[in-house]
Amino acid sequence: MSGNRNRIVIAGTGSGAGKTTVTIGLMAALKRRGLQVQGFKCGPDYIDPTYHTAVTGRASRNLDTWMLSHDIMREIFLRASEGADVSVIEGVMGLYDGKDPLSNTGSTAEISALLESPVILVVNAQSMARSAAAVVLGYQKLDESIRIAGVIVNKCGSRGHYQLVKSAIEQECGIPVVGWMGRDDRLSIPERHLGLVPAIERGELDGLFDRVGDLVEGGVDIESVLSLAGTAPSLAWPKERLFSGGPRPNPGPTIAVARDAAFNFYYRENLELLEQYGARLVYFSPLAGDTVPGDADGVYLGGGFPEEFAAGLAANERVKRDLQARVQEGLPVFAECGGYMYLTRSITDRAGETHAMVGLIPADVAMQDKLAALGYREATALRDCLLMEAGEAIRGHEFHYSKLTADQEDYPYVYQTKGLRGTGFEGYLSDNVMAGYTHLHFASNPKVAERFIQRCLHYSRKRGEASGTA
């Protein structure tokens, strides 16, 4: 079985080359043509997919070859792109940057090769003319199996500057330059970590999206981009799939998922795997004052921006007391990053104000200006927990500006984590609470979804027996 999918990878020569701006503008231009556009982001980032989703109206997905196997990554692409006229895949960092500086592992190049997708390389041509051809030629020569099919040049000083760069690249590299963009400070993307999702949801970035769409339509040959996307060959589905599409176990548990401006970072496959194994997902907003739904057999508190809404979260005393009571009754709760922070005693925000949180975890969190942690993590369970058995491993990503301080020497860590900079201990574990900074990708170890389902079902049965309704 194969899948015909028109697709293009938008890669950069490095971070800051302009690939996010090009990607968003291209998506907007394609959408204006009445096309169904599916967005993807290479790597673990949650932020860029929120832009894609807002522009296209289709939920963007992450494609990752370090957290996930090659087959699962390809399945995610084929599932999500079904019904789309064209898929636009935004790269990460520079085209060849990934986990290993000596190979393509985890890079945009590896993903483009596995998906047999043509690549458009975005080049910052500021202060360059013929030298831009040397840059492109270097990217072609580093790995000739990667199909760089076209170029978009960014930050040109004028149309005349663009023509100089275009003629040099096309002569020396033998590939088309399909468009350009000038320098426009109005197109700068807002600060990534401050309230991005609520700004998008309120429509505050619609003007930015329109301007970027206009710029791309004015400088890029959209028909040439579509033509290149159409040259991508048919892809074969993996022989074994993560998502079978079969019937759910019945009855399954009800899992309440926090979803609002403070909690919104979820890999969609995590939620879909829970549904695959039989869960019924319901959503609630701690920020809006929602308590955990009464029929919930488990809770999933994702990451997000609790520090930006700490005052509002702290003021909802009823929500905090309800969650405390439900946990004391045995309700299984899994929390990551922002959800982990919410379960501690307090968050001190960037202004130095301290806000009382739920208080289920004996620790306090303080925001800091510098990055506290960034990178891939392989997390190995130190003991049996909600999602894992002792010694079992799962992969994920850690990214936060906060520092957690526990007040006990024997703090019950849940994982030993391994990353590029060595190993460490991370997270928190009690009988029915599991929390940590690492954003886990369930598709790297699908057993975790099934195990969480079983723990929720166990709680549901016990609650039913206690109430006499089992």
mmCIF file of C-alpha atoms in Angstrom, residues 66-354:
data_model
loop_
_atom_site.group_PDB
_atom_site.id
_atom_site.type_symbol
_atom_site.label_atom_id
_atom_site.label_comp_id
_atom_site.label_asym_id
_atom_site.label_seq_id
_atom_site.Cartn_x
_atom_site.Cartn_y
_atom_site.Cartn_z
ATOM 1 C CA TRP A 66 15.549 10.616 17.304
ATOM 2 C CA MET A 67 12.508 10.210 19.527
ATOM 3 C CA LEU A 68 10.746 7.996 16.981
ATOM 4 C CA SER A 69 11.646 5.132 14.683
ATOM 5 C CA HIS A 70 11.826 5.810 10.964
ATOM 6 C CA ASP A 71 8.680 3.767 10.338
ATOM 7 C CA ILE A 72 6.653 5.604 12.990
ATOM 8 C CA MET A 73 7.809 8.978 11.680
ATOM 9 C CA ARG A 74 6.716 8.001 8.173
ATOM 10 C CA GLU A 75 3.373 6.717 9.460
ATOM 11 C CA ILE A 76 2.747 10.018 11.262
ATOM 12 C CA PHE A 77 3.411 11.868 8.016
ATOM 13 C CA LEU A 78 1.144 9.642 5.940
ATOM 14 C CA ARG A 79 -1.715 9.718 8.464
ATOM 15 C CA ALA A 80 -1.685 13.473 8.923
ATOM 16 C CA SER A 81 -1.271 14.359 5.235
ATOM 17 C CA GLU A 82 -4.213 12.242 4.113
ATOM 18 C CA GLY A 83 -6.717 14.481 2.327
ATOM 19 C CA ALA A 84 -4.295 17.385 1.968
ATOM 20 C CA ASP A 85 -3.435 18.873 -1.419
ATOM 21 C CA VAL A 86 0.119 19.639 -0.345
ATOM 22 C CA SER A 87 2.267 19.196 2.769
ATOM 23 C CA VAL A 88 4.764 21.834 3.866
ATOM 24 C CA ILE A 89 7.458 20.512 6.204
ATOM 25 C CA GLU A 90 9.430 23.096 8.156
ATOM 26 C CA GLY A 91 12.963 22.088 9.021
ATOM 27 C CA VAL A 92 14.882 22.532 12.249
ATOM 28 C CA MET A 93 18.102 24.571 12.630
ATOM 29 C CA GLY A 94 20.257 24.167 9.507
ATOM 30 C CA LEU A 95 19.530 21.461 6.940
ATOM 31 C CA TYR A 96 22.208 19.086 8.260
ATOM 32 C CA ASP A 97 22.014 19.934 11.982
ATOM 33 C CA GLY A 98 20.759 17.156 14.238
ATOM 34 C CA LYS A 99 21.861 15.022 17.127
ATOM 35 C CA ASP A 100 25.308 14.207 15.725
ATOM 36 C CA PRO A 101 27.698 16.665 14.022
ATOM 37 C CA LEU A 102 29.268 13.738 12.147
ATOM 38 C CA SER A 103 26.058 12.404 10.573
ATOM 39 C CA ASN A 104 22.562 13.406 9.461
ATOM 40 C CA THR A 105 20.941 11.669 12.443
ATOM 41 C CA GLY A 106 17.929 13.621 13.679
ATOM 42 C CA SER A 107 18.331 16.355 11.065
ATOM 43 C CA THR A 108 16.027 17.882 8.482
ATOM 44 C CA ALA A 109 18.210 16.203 5.857
ATOM 45 C CA GLU A 110 17.493 12.766 7.321
ATOM 46 C CA ILE A 111 13.754 13.405 7.413
ATOM 47 C CA SER A 112 13.728 14.708 3.838
ATOM 48 C CA ALA A 113 15.600 11.582 2.713
ATOM 49 C CA LEU A 114 13.288 9.194 4.559
ATOM 50 C CA LEU A 115 10.229 10.947 3.122
ATOM 51 C CA GLU A 116 11.888 11.234 -0.320
ATOM 52 C CA SER A 117 10.887 14.876 -0.304
ATOM 53 C CA PRO A 118 12.344 17.674 -2.419
ATOM 54 C CA VAL A 119 13.939 20.469 -0.397
ATOM 55 C CA ILE A 120 13.771 24.215 -0.854
ATOM 56 C CA LEU A 121 16.781 25.811 0.810
ATOM 57 C CA VAL A 122 16.264 29.238 2.390
ATOM 58 C CA VAL A 123 19.455 31.323 2.156
ATOM 59 C CA ASN A 124 20.099 34.609 3.939
ATOM 60 C CA ALA A 125 21.637 36.585 1.070
ATOM 61 C CA GLN A 126 22.295 39.775 3.008
ATOM 62 C CA SER A 127 25.637 41.301 1.920
ATOM 63 C CA MET A 128 26.221 38.527 -0.638
ATOM 64 C CA ALA A 129 25.963 38.076 -4.392
ATOM 65 C CA ARG A 130 28.064 35.357 -6.082
ATOM 66 C CA SER A 131 29.072 34.043 -2.656
ATOM 67 C CA ALA A 132 25.489 32.843 -2.183
ATOM 68 C CA ALA A 133 26.164 30.282 -4.910
ATOM 69 C CA ALA A 134 29.114 28.948 -2.917
ATOM 70 C CA VAL A 135 26.846 28.515 0.094
ATOM 71 C CA VAL A 136 24.244 26.569 -1.875
ATOM 72 C CA LEU A 137 26.917 24.516 -3.637
ATOM 73 C CA GLY A 138 28.368 23.498 -0.287
ATOM 74 C CA TYR A 139 24.976 22.264 0.873
ATOM 75 C CA GLN A 140 24.595 20.282 -2.341
ATOM 76 C CA LYS A 141 28.021 18.679 -2.090
ATOM 77 C CA LEU A 142 27.928 17.743 1.596
ATOM 78 C CA ASP A 143 25.415 14.981 0.893
ATOM 79 C CA GLU A 144 24.473 14.532 -2.739
ATOM 80 C CA SER A 145 21.692 12.093 -1.841
ATOM 81 C CA ILE A 146 19.667 14.989 -0.396
ATOM 82 C CA ARG A 147 17.568 16.494 -3.157
ATOM 83 C CA ILE A 148 17.871 20.264 -2.894
ATOM 84 C CA ALA A 149 15.367 21.120 -5.605
ATOM 85 C CA GLY A 150 15.187 24.889 -5.313
ATOM 86 C CA VAL A 151 16.238 27.979 -3.391
ATOM 87 C CA ILE A 152 14.481 30.967 -1.832
ATOM 88 C CA VAL A 153 16.763 33.871 -0.982
ATOM 89 C CA ASN A 154 15.886 36.013 2.026
ATOM 90 C CA LYS A 155 16.831 39.529 3.164
ATOM 91 C CA CYS A 156 17.662 40.839 -0.273
ATOM 92 C CA GLY A 157 18.304 44.578 -0.416
ATOM 93 C CA SER A 158 16.377 45.058 -3.664
ATOM 94 C CA ARG A 159 15.039 43.234 -6.696
ATOM 95 C CA GLY A 160 18.329 43.990 -8.430
ATOM 96 C CA HIS A 161 20.225 42.339 -5.589
ATOM 97 C CA TYR A 162 17.927 39.336 -5.907
ATOM 98 C CA GLN A 163 18.626 39.029 -9.643
ATOM 99 C CA LEU A 164 22.394 38.997 -9.000
ATOM 100 C CA VAL A 165 22.068 36.248 -6.420
ATOM 101 C CA LYS A 166 19.598 34.263 -8.544
ATOM 102 C CA SER A 167 21.814 34.279 -11.638
ATOM 103 C CA ALA A 168 24.873 33.163 -9.658
ATOM 104 C CA ILE A 169 23.084 30.286 -7.920
ATOM 105 C CA GLU A 170 21.346 29.027 -11.046
ATOM 106 C CA GLN A 171 24.577 29.129 -13.079
ATOM 107 C CA GLU A 172 26.782 27.392 -10.510
ATOM 108 C CA CYS A 173 24.314 25.044 -8.811
ATOM 109 C CA GLY A 174 21.963 24.046 -11.629
ATOM 110 C CA ILE A 175 18.765 24.436 -9.612
ATOM 111 C CA PRO A 176 16.077 27.125 -9.787
ATOM 112 C CA VAL A 177 15.804 30.051 -7.414
ATOM 113 C CA VAL A 178 12.034 30.146 -7.006
ATOM 114 C CA GLY A 179 11.718 33.417 -5.162
ATOM 115 C CA TRP A 180 12.949 35.985 -2.707
ATOM 116 C CA MET A 181 12.013 38.170 0.228
ATOM 117 C CA GLY A 182 13.354 41.542 1.229
ATOM 118 C CA ARG A 183 14.216 42.965 4.612
ATOM 119 C CA ASP A 184 11.146 43.849 6.679
ATOM 120 C CA ASP A 185 11.397 44.310 10.431
ATOM 121 C CA ARG A 186 7.608 44.096 10.698
ATOM 122 C CA LEU A 187 7.867 40.388 9.920
ATOM 123 C CA SER A 188 9.814 39.466 13.054
ATOM 124 C CA ILE A 189 8.213 36.587 14.922
ATOM 125 C CA PRO A 190 7.081 37.497 18.473
ATOM 126 C CA GLU A 191 9.098 36.296 21.464
ATOM 127 C CA ARG A 192 8.626 32.527 21.468
ATOM 128 C CA HIS A 193 8.129 31.775 25.154
ATOM 129 C CA LEU A 194 5.723 34.542 26.152
ATOM 130 C CA GLY A 195 2.026 33.860 25.692
ATOM 131 C CA LEU A 196 2.235 32.739 22.062
ATOM 132 C CA VAL A 197 -0.744 30.377 21.993
ATOM 133 C CA PRO A 198 -3.307 32.746 23.511
ATOM 134 C CA ALA A 199 -2.109 35.485 21.130
ATOM 135 C CA ILE A 200 -2.783 33.204 18.175
ATOM 136 C CA GLU A 201 -6.155 32.117 19.542
ATOM 137 C CA ARG A 202 -7.242 35.729 19.992
ATOM 138 C CA GLY A 203 -6.298 36.483 16.396
ATOM 139 C CA GLU A 204 -3.565 38.934 17.392
ATOM 140 C CA LEU A 205 -1.140 37.447 14.858
ATOM 141 C CA ASP A 206 -3.539 37.426 11.904
ATOM 142 C CA GLY A 207 -2.033 40.680 10.646
ATOM 143 C CA LEU A 208 1.436 39.141 10.736
ATOM 144 C CA PHE A 209 0.222 36.083 8.844
ATOM 145 C CA ASP A 210 -1.406 38.296 6.199
ATOM 146 C CA ARG A 211 1.761 40.362 5.725
ATOM 147 C CA VAL A 212 3.948 37.269 5.411
ATOM 148 C CA GLY A 213 1.488 35.742 2.955
ATOM 149 C CA ASP A 214 1.512 38.919 0.868
ATOM 150 C CA LEU A 215 5.319 39.003 0.876
ATOM 151 C CA VAL A 216 5.649 35.397 -0.250
ATOM 152 C CA GLU A 217 2.997 35.795 -2.925
ATOM 153 C CA GLY A 218 4.792 38.905 -4.191
ATOM 154 C CA GLY A 219 8.244 37.365 -4.367
ATOM 155 C CA VAL A 220 7.908 33.597 -4.685
ATOM 156 C CA ASP A 221 6.737 31.613 -7.713
ATOM 157 C CA ILE A 222 4.040 29.594 -5.980
ATOM 158 C CA GLU A 223 3.315 27.494 -9.055
ATOM 159 C CA SER A 224 6.972 26.452 -9.222
ATOM 160 C CA VAL A 225 6.856 25.434 -5.552
ATOM 161 C CA LEU A 226 3.725 23.364 -6.193
ATOM 162 C CA SER A 227 5.383 21.806 -9.230
ATOM 163 C CA LEU A 228 8.405 20.784 -7.145
ATOM 164 C CA ALA A 229 6.122 19.387 -4.427
ATOM 165 C CA GLY A 230 4.371 17.329 -7.076
ATOM 166 C CA THR A 231 7.601 15.582 -8.079
ATOM 167 C CA ALA A 232 7.787 13.718 -4.755
ATOM 168 C CA PRO A 233 7.318 9.979 -5.339
ATOM 169 C CA SER A 234 4.665 7.818 -3.735
ATOM 170 C CA LEU A 235 5.525 6.627 -0.221
ATOM 171 C CA ALA A 236 4.991 3.102 1.093
ATOM 172 C CA TRP A 237 3.162 2.687 4.388
ATOM 173 C CA PRO A 238 5.126 0.774 7.033
ATOM 174 C CA LYS A 239 4.291 -2.926 7.249
ATOM 175 C CA GLU A 240 3.502 -2.578 10.942
ATOM 176 C CA ARG A 241 1.578 0.464 12.077
ATOM 177 C CA LEU A 242 1.278 2.193 15.397
ATOM 178 C CA PHE A 243 -2.318 3.182 14.713
ATOM 179 C CA SER A 244 -4.456 0.280 13.592
ATOM 180 C CA GLY A 245 -7.717 2.146 13.346
ATOM 181 C CA GLY A 246 -9.440 -0.837 14.917
ATOM 182 C CA PRO A 247 -12.205 -0.830 17.519
ATOM 183 C CA ARG A 248 -11.465 0.562 20.954
ATOM 184 C CA PRO A 249 -11.705 -1.595 24.039
ATOM 185 C CA ASN A 250 -15.082 -1.072 25.650
ATOM 186 C CA PRO A 251 -15.613 0.398 28.122
ATOM 187 C CA GLY A 252 -12.444 2.450 28.406
ATOM 188 C CA PRO A 253 -11.530 4.996 31.055
ATOM 189 C CA THR A 254 -12.219 8.713 30.902
ATOM 190 C CA ILE A 255 -9.058 10.804 30.998
ATOM 191 C CA ALA A 256 -9.307 14.540 31.649
ATOM 192 C CA VAL A 257 -6.774 16.595 29.690
ATOM 193 C CA ALA A 258 -5.952 20.166 30.746
ATOM 194 C CA ARG A 259 -6.194 22.420 27.722
ATOM 195 C CA ASP A 260 -6.077 26.205 27.859
ATOM 196 C CA ALA A 261 -3.598 29.068 27.477
ATOM 197 C CA ALA A 262 -1.541 27.783 30.417
ATOM 198 C CA PHE A 263 -1.504 24.102 29.404
ATOM 199 C CA ASN A 264 -1.391 23.333 25.697
ATOM 200 C CA PHE A 265 1.825 21.485 24.816
ATOM 201 C CA TYR A 266 0.879 17.965 23.759
ATOM 202 C CA TYR A 267 2.218 15.727 21.034
ATOM 203 C CA ARG A 268 -1.009 14.838 19.265
ATOM 204 C CA GLU A 269 0.102 11.232 18.947
ATOM 205 C CA ASN A 270 0.152 11.007 22.755
ATOM 206 C CA LEU A 271 -3.536 11.865 22.884
ATOM 207 C CA GLU A 272 -4.375 9.682 19.914
ATOM 208 C CA LEU A 273 -2.545 6.696 21.384
ATOM 209 C CA LEU A 274 -4.590 7.032 24.565
ATOM 210 C CA GLU A 275 -7.707 6.969 22.390
ATOM 211 C CA GLN A 276 -6.286 4.046 20.388
ATOM 212 C CA TYR A 277 -6.088 2.037 23.617
ATOM 213 C CA GLY A 278 -9.631 2.899 24.578
ATOM 214 C CA ALA A 279 -9.594 6.150 26.518
ATOM 215 C CA ARG A 280 -12.314 8.737 26.191
ATOM 216 C CA LEU A 281 -10.652 12.135 26.399
ATOM 217 C CA VAL A 282 -12.434 15.110 27.940
ATOM 218 C CA TYR A 283 -10.911 18.564 28.214
ATOM 219 C CA PHE A 284 -10.982 21.081 31.042
ATOM 220 C CA SER A 285 -9.399 24.450 31.802
ATOM 221 C CA PRO A 286 -7.804 24.954 35.228
ATOM 222 C CA LEU A 287 -7.146 28.566 34.216
ATOM 223 C CA ALA A 288 -10.853 29.175 33.575
ATOM 224 C CA GLY A 289 -11.751 27.637 36.945
ATOM 225 C CA ASP A 290 -12.744 24.165 35.761
ATOM 226 C CA THR A 291 -12.331 21.393 38.295
ATOM 227 C CA VAL A 292 -11.457 17.873 37.173
ATOM 228 C CA PRO A 293 -14.602 16.400 35.573
ATOM 229 C CA GLY A 294 -16.401 14.165 38.032
ATOM 230 C CA ASP A 295 -16.326 11.110 35.764
ATOM 231 C CA ALA A 296 -12.573 11.329 35.150
ATOM 232 C CA ASP A 297 -10.544 8.183 35.848
ATOM 233 C CA GLY A 298 -7.223 9.938 35.222
ATOM 234 C CA VAL A 299 -5.702 13.347 34.496
ATOM 235 C CA TYR A 300 -3.085 14.471 31.977
ATOM 236 C CA LEU A 301 -1.554 17.904 32.688
ATOM 237 C CA GLY A 302 0.577 18.966 29.735
ATOM 238 C CA GLY A 303 3.174 21.678 29.380
ATOM 239 C CA GLY A 304 2.631 25.287 28.473
ATOM 240 C CA PHE A 305 2.947 28.672 30.127
ATOM 241 C CA PRO A 306 1.777 28.401 33.761
ATOM 242 C CA GLU A 307 4.323 31.065 34.754
ATOM 243 C CA GLU A 308 2.568 33.584 32.488
ATOM 244 C CA PHE A 309 -0.778 32.888 34.132
ATOM 245 C CA ALA A 310 0.433 32.087 37.652
ATOM 246 C CA ALA A 311 -1.717 34.733 39.338
ATOM 247 C CA GLY A 312 -4.883 33.383 37.721
ATOM 248 C CA LEU A 313 -4.008 29.777 38.523
ATOM 249 C CA ALA A 314 -3.208 30.710 42.124
ATOM 250 C CA ALA A 315 -6.527 32.527 42.539
ATOM 251 C CA ASN A 316 -8.567 29.436 41.599
ATOM 252 C CA GLU A 317 -8.547 27.915 45.075
ATOM 253 C CA ARG A 318 -11.499 25.649 44.340
ATOM 254 C CA VAL A 319 -9.614 24.055 41.436
ATOM 255 C CA LYS A 320 -6.528 23.428 43.562
ATOM 256 C CA ARG A 321 -8.501 21.976 46.494
ATOM 257 C CA ASP A 322 -10.478 19.708 44.171
ATOM 258 C CA LEU A 323 -7.320 18.345 42.552
ATOM 259 C CA GLN A 324 -5.756 17.728 45.968
ATOM 260 C CA ALA A 325 -8.833 15.840 47.106
ATOM 261 C CA ARG A 326 -9.078 13.755 43.955
ATOM 262 C CA VAL A 327 -5.413 12.756 44.173
ATOM 263 C CA GLN A 328 -5.864 11.773 47.828
ATOM 264 C CA GLU A 329 -8.712 9.514 46.675
ATOM 265 C CA GLY A 330 -6.275 7.769 44.317
ATOM 266 C CA LEU A 331 -6.906 9.534 40.997
ATOM 267 C CA PRO A 332 -3.935 8.853 38.631
ATOM 268 C CA VAL A 333 -2.285 12.074 37.458
ATOM 269 C CA PHE A 334 0.467 12.415 34.852
ATOM 270 C CA ALA A 335 2.022 15.876 34.447
ATOM 271 C CA GLU A 336 4.887 17.196 32.349
ATOM 272 C CA CYS A 337 6.813 20.477 32.410
ATOM 273 C CA GLY A 338 4.160 23.179 32.938
ATOM 274 C CA GLY A 339 1.858 20.622 34.537
ATOM 275 C CA TYR A 340 4.706 19.556 36.825
ATOM 276 C CA MET A 341 5.256 23.176 37.846
ATOM 277 C CA TYR A 342 1.535 23.590 38.591
ATOM 278 C CA LEU A 343 1.545 20.642 41.005
ATOM 279 C CA THR A 344 4.348 22.121 43.150
ATOM 280 C CA ARG A 345 3.794 24.477 46.096
ATOM 281 C CA SER A 346 4.590 27.698 44.276
ATOM 282 C CA ILE A 347 5.817 29.444 41.139
ATOM 283 C CA THR A 348 7.874 32.615 41.410
ATOM 284 C CA ASP A 349 7.458 34.528 38.170
ATOM 285 C CA ARG A 350 9.960 36.712 36.329
ATOM 286 C CA ALA A 351 8.803 39.780 38.252
ATOM 287 C CA GLY A 352 9.709 38.083 41.535
ATOM 288 C CA GLU A 353 6.106 37.513 42.624
ATOM 289 C CA THR A 354 5.422 34.146 44.270
#
